[in-house]
């Protein structure tokens, strides 16, 4: 299980990017919202969408959930 966070800010494509907490490309802490622990990025992105985010996985740490 990894702990996932989501960027409060949308990227230039309008997505809130989901990251694991060890990702070097995660947003500054004041721009992070904790999603919690998930077994994979697809589950984390699904959860973020339920919360109302336009979520997409980070290209580097959540590649299996990266679409944008
Ligand atoms: Zn990342």
XYZ file of N, CA, C and O and ligand atoms in Angstrom:
273
model
N 0.846 -1.197 0.000
C 0.000 0.000 0.000
C 0.878 1.243 0.000
O 1.836 1.328 0.750
N 0.531 2.174 -0.838
C 1.195 3.477 -0.840
C 0.210 4.541 -0.383
O -0.992 4.400 -0.552
N 0.784 5.595 0.185
C -0.035 6.739 0.558
C -0.074 7.697 -0.627
O 0.968 8.001 -1.209
N -1.269 8.139 -0.959
C -1.450 9.014 -2.121
C -1.939 10.396 -1.696
O -2.687 10.530 -0.732
N -1.510 11.367 -2.475
C -1.977 12.741 -2.282
C -2.443 13.272 -3.651
O -2.119 12.710 -4.690
N -3.208 14.350 -3.614
C -3.626 14.979 -4.876
C -3.296 16.458 -4.819
O -3.337 17.075 -3.738
N -2.943 16.990 -5.979
C -2.640 18.417 -6.086
C -3.951 19.215 -6.048
O -4.869 18.935 -6.796
N -4.009 20.174 -5.146
C -5.156 21.081 -5.086
C -5.336 21.871 -6.369
O -6.449 22.196 -6.763
N -4.215 22.238 -6.984
C -4.250 23.027 -8.221
C -4.390 22.105 -9.421
O -3.833 21.013 -9.438
N -5.095 22.572 -10.427
C -5.161 21.810 -11.671
C -3.925 22.114 -12.513
O -3.398 23.228 -12.477
N -3.479 21.112 -13.279
C -2.350 21.349 -14.176
C -2.849 22.066 -15.443
O -4.033 22.395 -15.559
N -1.955 22.278 -16.404
C -2.343 23.067 -17.580
C -3.330 22.342 -18.498
O -3.834 22.925 -19.442
N -3.619 21.072 -18.200
C -4.651 20.353 -18.946
C -5.959 20.252 -18.158
O -6.899 19.592 -18.580
N -5.983 20.882 -16.987
C -7.211 20.873 -16.190
C -7.354 19.688 -15.261
O -8.432 19.446 -14.719
N -6.261 18.950 -15.059
C -6.299 17.789 -14.170
C -5.699 18.108 -12.807
O -4.729 18.862 -12.707
N -6.265 17.467 -11.781
C -5.612 17.414 -10.474
C -4.763 16.148 -10.477
O -5.294 15.037 -10.568
N -3.468 16.308 -10.350
C -2.588 15.144 -10.433
C -2.477 14.407 -9.114
O -2.278 15.004 -8.060
N -2.564 13.079 -9.207
C -2.412 12.201 -8.052
C -0.966 11.712 -7.997
O -0.389 11.354 -9.029
N -0.370 11.732 -6.780
C 1.005 11.278 -6.576
C 1.090 10.379 -5.361
O 0.269 10.485 -4.441
N 2.131 9.537 -5.333
C 2.481 8.895 -4.072
C 3.350 9.881 -3.276
O 3.964 10.785 -3.859
N 3.385 9.699 -1.971
C 4.039 10.713 -1.139
C 5.549 10.758 -1.359
O 6.186 11.739 -0.998
N 6.136 9.725 -1.964
C 7.587 9.740 -2.203
C 7.949 10.277 -3.583
O 9.129 10.302 -3.944
N 6.973 10.712 -4.359
C 7.266 11.203 -5.719
C 8.055 12.504 -5.667
O 7.677 13.436 -4.951
N 9.145 12.620 -6.438
C 9.906 13.880 -6.457
C 9.158 15.014 -7.156
O 9.539 16.172 -7.026
N 8.095 14.698 -7.876
C 7.351 15.718 -8.620
C 6.037 16.091 -7.952
O 5.198 16.762 -8.545
N 5.864 15.654 -6.694
C 4.617 16.003 -6.009
C 4.580 17.507 -5.724
O 5.626 18.173 -5.686
N 3.375 18.055 -5.541
C 3.271 19.495 -5.278
C 3.787 19.865 -3.888
O 3.995 19.002 -3.038
N 3.988 21.169 -3.687
C 4.345 21.669 -2.354
C 3.276 21.233 -1.347
O 2.110 21.069 -1.719
N 3.678 21.108 -0.102
C 2.757 20.538 0.896
C 1.469 21.345 1.038
O 0.409 20.777 1.270
N 1.549 22.682 0.881
C 0.329 23.478 0.997
C -0.616 23.261 -0.182
O -1.775 23.664 -0.120
N -0.134 22.630 -1.242
C -0.992 22.319 -2.390
C -1.458 20.868 -2.419
O -2.059 20.431 -3.382
N -1.151 20.119 -1.348
C -1.514 18.710 -1.326
C -2.772 18.471 -0.497
O -2.962 19.105 0.524
N -3.579 17.534 -0.972
C -4.678 17.016 -0.164
C -4.438 15.514 -0.029
O -4.171 14.827 -1.025
N -4.485 15.004 1.191
C -4.271 13.580 1.409
C -5.457 12.762 0.930
O -6.600 13.067 1.258
N -5.172 11.730 0.145
C -6.236 10.814 -0.284
C -6.293 9.590 0.613
O -7.343 8.996 0.783
N -5.151 9.186 1.141
C -5.089 7.998 1.997
C -4.288 6.892 1.340
O -3.555 7.132 0.376
N -4.425 5.682 1.876
C -3.641 4.539 1.412
C -4.446 3.703 0.424
O -5.611 3.370 0.691
N -3.812 3.382 -0.686
C -4.448 2.557 -1.710
C -3.434 1.551 -2.221
O -2.233 1.790 -2.171
N -3.939 0.422 -2.756
C -3.029 -0.613 -3.237
C -2.424 -0.242 -4.585
O -1.372 -0.752 -4.951
N -3.083 0.640 -5.338
C -2.493 1.093 -6.599
C -3.071 2.448 -6.990
O -4.041 2.928 -6.398
N -2.451 3.041 -8.009
C -2.809 4.402 -8.415
C -4.209 4.465 -9.018
O -4.900 5.477 -8.897
N -4.626 3.382 -9.659
C -5.959 3.380 -10.273
C -7.030 3.538 -9.191
O -7.984 4.303 -9.359
N -6.844 2.836 -8.069
C -7.779 2.972 -6.950
C -7.744 4.380 -6.368
O -8.777 4.934 -6.000
N -6.556 4.947 -6.274
C -6.411 6.298 -5.715
C -7.096 7.329 -6.605
O -7.790 8.226 -6.113
N -6.926 7.193 -7.927
C -7.560 8.128 -8.859
C -9.079 7.979 -8.819
O -9.818 8.972 -8.828
N -9.545 6.737 -8.725
C -10.984 6.488 -8.643
C -11.573 7.175 -7.405
O -12.613 7.819 -7.467
N -10.863 7.042 -6.290
C -11.309 7.666 -5.047
C -11.336 9.194 -5.192
O -12.302 9.840 -4.773
N -10.307 9.754 -5.794
C -10.238 11.207 -5.962
C -11.391 11.706 -6.829
O -11.958 12.773 -6.572
N -11.763 10.928 -7.836
C -12.889 11.313 -8.699
C -14.192 11.310 -7.919
O -15.045 12.183 -8.128
N -14.337 10.353 -7.011
C -15.533 10.326 -6.157
C -15.611 11.570 -5.276
O -16.697 12.028 -4.935
N -14.445 12.105 -4.918
C -14.401 13.323 -4.114
C -14.656 14.576 -4.955
O -14.733 15.680 -4.419
N -14.744 14.407 -6.283
C -15.079 15.532 -7.146
C -13.896 16.131 -7.888
O -14.052 17.127 -8.588
N -12.726 15.530 -7.743
C -11.556 16.044 -8.466
C -11.543 15.525 -9.894
O -12.000 14.415 -10.172
N -10.995 16.333 -10.799
C -10.738 15.891 -12.166
C -9.361 15.209 -12.139
O -8.370 15.747 -12.621
N -9.322 14.028 -11.539
C -8.059 13.401 -11.166
C -7.408 12.647 -12.315
O -8.086 12.026 -13.133
N -6.075 12.692 -12.334
C -5.286 11.917 -13.273
C -3.976 11.538 -12.587
O -3.443 12.303 -11.789
N -3.465 10.358 -12.893
C -2.237 9.907 -12.252
C -1.025 10.651 -12.775
O -0.960 11.018 -13.946
N -0.065 10.851 -11.903
C 1.211 11.461 -12.282
C 1.927 10.570 -13.297
O 1.936 9.349 -13.173
N 2.543 11.192 -14.292
C 3.268 10.459 -15.324
C 4.402 9.620 -14.733
O 4.722 8.544 -15.219
N 5.028 10.107 -13.660
C 6.202 9.451 -13.098
C 5.870 8.389 -12.057
O 6.405 7.290 -12.093
N 4.974 8.713 -11.132
C 4.753 7.788 -10.010
C 3.449 7.015 -10.120
O 3.257 6.049 -9.401
N 2.543 7.436 -10.986
C 1.232 6.771 -11.098
C 0.956 6.449 -12.563
O -0.123 6.683 -13.078
N 1.977 5.920 -13.216
C 1.903 5.741 -14.663
C 0.706 4.897 -15.102
O 0.107 5.165 -16.149
N 0.347 3.900 -14.321
C -0.772 3.026 -14.707
C -2.111 3.768 -14.709
O -3.069 3.311 -15.286
N -2.134 4.939 -14.032
C -3.371 5.731 -13.983
C -3.230 7.047 -14.741
O -4.088 7.901 -14.648
N -2.139 7.183 -15.501
C -1.890 8.433 -16.217
C -2.579 8.399 -17.579
O -2.316 7.500 -18.373
N -3.456 9.371 -17.804
C -4.131 9.446 -19.108
C -3.803 10.748 -19.812
O -3.642 10.788 -21.016
N -3.752 11.856 -19.051
C -3.567 13.185 -19.645
C -2.109 13.387 -19.985
O -1.734 14.360 -20.579
Zn 4.162 11.841 -9.038
